[in-house]
Amino acid sequence: MAGGNAIRGSRIGAGPMGEAERGDSAPRLRISFWCANGHETRPSFASDAEVPPHWDCPRCGFPAGTDREDPPAPPRTEPYKTHLAYVRERRSEADGEAILAEALAKLRGEI
C-alpha cells in the first residue's frame, strides 16, 4: 500500500500540455545563419518579427550572416598593449632621452 501520497508518480508540469491549454503558438520562421568557420545556426523567429542581419554562432562565437557564400569576417582582436607600448607610440627615442635627462637633473638638484 502506498504511503497515502495521492500524486505519486507525477511531477510538476506533468500532464497533457497541448495547444488547448497553452493557446495557439505564433507562426515561426527558421532562418539559417553561417559563420566564417562554416557552422550553421538555425534560430526561429516569429513570422512578423524583423530578422537581424547578424547572429552570434553558438559554437565559435563569431558573427554569422544569412549568406552562406559570404559570411561576416571574424572580429579582429588587438593584442594587449602595455603602458610602455602606448608611450612609445607617442614619443620618439630622442624625446625619451630628453625627458630622462631632465628628470635626472631634477633629482640631482641641478635644476
PDB file of C-alpha atoms in Angstrom:
ATOM      1  CA  MET A   1       0.000   0.000   0.000  1.00  0.00           C
ATOM      2  CA  ALA A   2       1.237   3.478  -0.831  1.00  0.00           C
ATOM      3  CA  GLY A   3       2.005   5.811   1.996  1.00  0.00           C
ATOM      4  CA  GLY A   4      -1.047   7.967   1.296  1.00  0.00           C
ATOM      5  CA  ASN A   5       0.631  10.007  -1.421  1.00  0.00           C
ATOM      6  CA  ALA A   6      -2.132  10.907  -3.870  1.00  0.00           C
ATOM      7  CA  ILE A   7       0.163  12.389  -6.507  1.00  0.00           C
ATOM      8  CA  ARG A   8       2.711   9.607  -6.573  1.00  0.00           C
ATOM      9  CA  GLY A   9       4.401   9.190  -9.930  1.00  0.00           C
ATOM     10  CA  SER A  10       3.646  12.670 -11.176  1.00  0.00           C
ATOM     11  CA  ARG A  11       5.745  15.789 -11.296  1.00  0.00           C
ATOM     12  CA  ILE A  12       5.199  19.494 -11.644  1.00  0.00           C
ATOM     13  CA  GLY A  13       4.150  20.226 -15.182  1.00  0.00           C
ATOM     14  CA  ALA A  14       3.158  16.619 -15.896  1.00  0.00           C
ATOM     15  CA  GLY A  15       0.044  16.032 -17.890  1.00  0.00           C
ATOM     16  CA  PRO A  16      -1.265  16.885 -21.294  1.00  0.00           C
ATOM     17  CA  MET A  17       0.190  20.167 -22.458  1.00  0.00           C
ATOM     18  CA  GLY A  18      -1.407  20.583 -25.837  1.00  0.00           C
ATOM     19  CA  GLU A  19      -2.347  23.778 -27.598  1.00  0.00           C
ATOM     20  CA  ALA A  20      -5.746  23.611 -25.918  1.00  0.00           C
ATOM     21  CA  GLU A  21      -4.142  24.554 -22.593  1.00  0.00           C
ATOM     22  CA  ARG A  22      -1.415  26.868 -23.864  1.00  0.00           C
ATOM     23  CA  GLY A  23      -3.207  28.555 -26.716  1.00  0.00           C
ATOM     24  CA  ASP A  24      -2.098  28.683 -30.317  1.00  0.00           C
ATOM     25  CA  SER A  25       1.595  29.269 -30.936  1.00  0.00           C
ATOM     26  CA  ALA A  26       2.692  32.106 -33.196  1.00  0.00           C
ATOM     27  CA  PRO A  27       3.796  31.140 -36.700  1.00  0.00           C
ATOM     28  CA  ARG A  28       7.577  30.781 -36.839  1.00  0.00           C
ATOM     29  CA  LEU A  29      10.366  31.086 -39.396  1.00  0.00           C
ATOM     30  CA  ARG A  30      13.658  29.197 -39.095  1.00  0.00           C
ATOM     31  CA  ILE A  31      16.465  31.219 -40.677  1.00  0.00           C
ATOM     32  CA  SER A  32      19.923  29.760 -41.393  1.00  0.00           C
ATOM     33  CA  PHE A  33      22.988  31.784 -40.397  1.00  0.00           C
ATOM     34  CA  TRP A  34      26.584  30.795 -41.294  1.00  0.00           C
ATOM     35  CA  CYS A  35      29.814  31.949 -39.645  1.00  0.00           C
ATOM     36  CA  ALA A  36      33.317  32.159 -41.147  1.00  0.00           C
ATOM     37  CA  ASN A  37      34.089  28.644 -39.819  1.00  0.00           C
ATOM     38  CA  GLY A  38      31.150  27.186 -41.768  1.00  0.00           C
ATOM     39  CA  HIS A  39      28.937  26.486 -38.752  1.00  0.00           C
ATOM     40  CA  GLU A  40      25.202  26.710 -39.397  1.00  0.00           C
ATOM     41  CA  THR A  41      22.817  28.095 -36.790  1.00  0.00           C
ATOM     42  CA  ARG A  42      19.045  27.973 -37.283  1.00  0.00           C
ATOM     43  CA  PRO A  43      17.228  30.139 -34.715  1.00  0.00           C
ATOM     44  CA  SER A  44      13.492  30.560 -35.065  1.00  0.00           C
ATOM     45  CA  PHE A  45      11.756  33.918 -35.251  1.00  0.00           C
ATOM     46  CA  ALA A  46       8.136  34.956 -35.203  1.00  0.00           C
ATOM     47  CA  SER A  47       6.965  35.336 -38.790  1.00  0.00           C
ATOM     48  CA  ASP A  48       6.177  39.021 -38.274  1.00  0.00           C
ATOM     49  CA  ALA A  49       9.470  39.819 -36.462  1.00  0.00           C
ATOM     50  CA  GLU A  50      12.375  41.606 -38.108  1.00  0.00           C
ATOM     51  CA  VAL A  51      15.229  39.164 -38.739  1.00  0.00           C
ATOM     52  CA  PRO A  52      18.623  40.591 -37.646  1.00  0.00           C
ATOM     53  CA  PRO A  53      21.391  40.740 -40.271  1.00  0.00           C
ATOM     54  CA  HIS A  54      23.899  39.016 -37.939  1.00  0.00           C
ATOM     55  CA  TRP A  55      23.668  36.312 -35.286  1.00  0.00           C
ATOM     56  CA  ASP A  56      26.389  35.060 -32.923  1.00  0.00           C
ATOM     57  CA  CYS A  57      27.494  31.496 -33.666  1.00  0.00           C
ATOM     58  CA  PRO A  58      26.919  29.373 -30.528  1.00  0.00           C
ATOM     59  CA  ARG A  59      29.847  27.067 -31.405  1.00  0.00           C
ATOM     60  CA  CYS A  60      32.690  29.531 -32.001  1.00  0.00           C
ATOM     61  CA  GLY A  61      31.262  32.957 -31.086  1.00  0.00           C
ATOM     62  CA  PHE A  62      31.993  34.522 -34.486  1.00  0.00           C
ATOM     63  CA  PRO A  63      29.318  36.654 -36.138  1.00  0.00           C
ATOM     64  CA  ALA A  64      27.138  34.733 -38.598  1.00  0.00           C
ATOM     65  CA  GLY A  65      25.180  36.012 -41.593  1.00  0.00           C
ATOM     66  CA  THR A  66      22.438  34.672 -43.833  1.00  0.00           C
ATOM     67  CA  ASP A  67      24.678  34.420 -46.932  1.00  0.00           C
ATOM     68  CA  ARG A  68      26.457  31.058 -46.850  1.00  0.00           C
ATOM     69  CA  GLU A  69      28.974  32.070 -49.518  1.00  0.00           C
ATOM     70  CA  ASP A  70      29.897  35.387 -47.879  1.00  0.00           C
ATOM     71  CA  PRO A  71      29.764  35.122 -44.059  1.00  0.00           C
ATOM     72  CA  PRO A  72      30.825  38.121 -41.953  1.00  0.00           C
ATOM     73  CA  ALA A  73      34.513  38.371 -41.186  1.00  0.00           C
ATOM     74  CA  PRO A  74      35.618  37.364 -37.681  1.00  0.00           C
ATOM     75  CA  PRO A  75      36.366  40.285 -35.377  1.00  0.00           C
ATOM     76  CA  ARG A  76      39.958  41.460 -35.347  1.00  0.00           C
ATOM     77  CA  THR A  77      41.453  41.128 -31.905  1.00  0.00           C
ATOM     78  CA  GLU A  78      44.071  43.637 -30.853  1.00  0.00           C
ATOM     79  CA  PRO A  79      46.897  42.310 -28.707  1.00  0.00           C
ATOM     80  CA  TYR A  80      47.235  43.687 -25.187  1.00  0.00           C
ATOM     81  CA  LYS A  81      49.440  46.775 -25.051  1.00  0.00           C
ATOM     82  CA  THR A  82      51.437  47.806 -22.034  1.00  0.00           C
ATOM     83  CA  HIS A  83      51.713  51.393 -20.837  1.00  0.00           C
ATOM     84  CA  LEU A  84      55.231  51.490 -22.268  1.00  0.00           C
ATOM     85  CA  ALA A  85      53.928  50.496 -25.720  1.00  0.00           C
ATOM     86  CA  TYR A  86      51.468  53.409 -25.681  1.00  0.00           C
ATOM     87  CA  VAL A  87      54.218  55.811 -24.594  1.00  0.00           C
ATOM     88  CA  ARG A  88      56.479  54.593 -27.412  1.00  0.00           C
ATOM     89  CA  GLU A  89      53.689  55.329 -29.909  1.00  0.00           C
ATOM     90  CA  ARG A  90      53.560  58.970 -28.736  1.00  0.00           C
ATOM     91  CA  ARG A  91      57.247  59.663 -28.108  1.00  0.00           C
ATOM     92  CA  SER A  92      60.419  59.131 -30.111  1.00  0.00           C
ATOM     93  CA  GLU A  93      63.627  57.718 -28.654  1.00  0.00           C
ATOM     94  CA  ALA A  94      65.151  61.231 -28.614  1.00  0.00           C
ATOM     95  CA  ASP A  95      62.140  62.598 -26.692  1.00  0.00           C
ATOM     96  CA  GLY A  96      62.551  59.826 -24.136  1.00  0.00           C
ATOM     97  CA  GLU A  97      66.234  60.590 -23.654  1.00  0.00           C
ATOM     98  CA  ALA A  98      65.486  64.323 -23.168  1.00  0.00           C
ATOM     99  CA  ILE A  99      62.749  63.616 -20.583  1.00  0.00           C
ATOM    100  CA  LEU A 100      65.015  61.175 -18.736  1.00  0.00           C
ATOM    101  CA  ALA A 101      67.901  63.692 -18.668  1.00  0.00           C
ATOM    102  CA  GLU A 102      65.572  66.399 -17.313  1.00  0.00           C
ATOM    103  CA  ALA A 103      64.205  64.081 -14.599  1.00  0.00           C
ATOM    104  CA  LEU A 104      67.725  63.022 -13.543  1.00  0.00           C
ATOM    105  CA  ALA A 105      68.851  66.656 -13.393  1.00  0.00           C
ATOM    106  CA  LYS A 106      65.928  67.456 -11.048  1.00  0.00           C
ATOM    107  CA  LEU A 107      66.817  64.533  -8.803  1.00  0.00           C
ATOM    108  CA  ARG A 108      70.448  65.606  -8.613  1.00  0.00           C
ATOM    109  CA  GLY A 109      69.443  69.149  -7.772  1.00  0.00           C
ATOM    110  CA  GLU A 110      70.965  70.635 -10.878  1.00  0.00           C
ATOM    111  CA  ILE A 111      67.757  72.427 -11.860  1.00  0.00           C
TER     112      ILE A 111
END
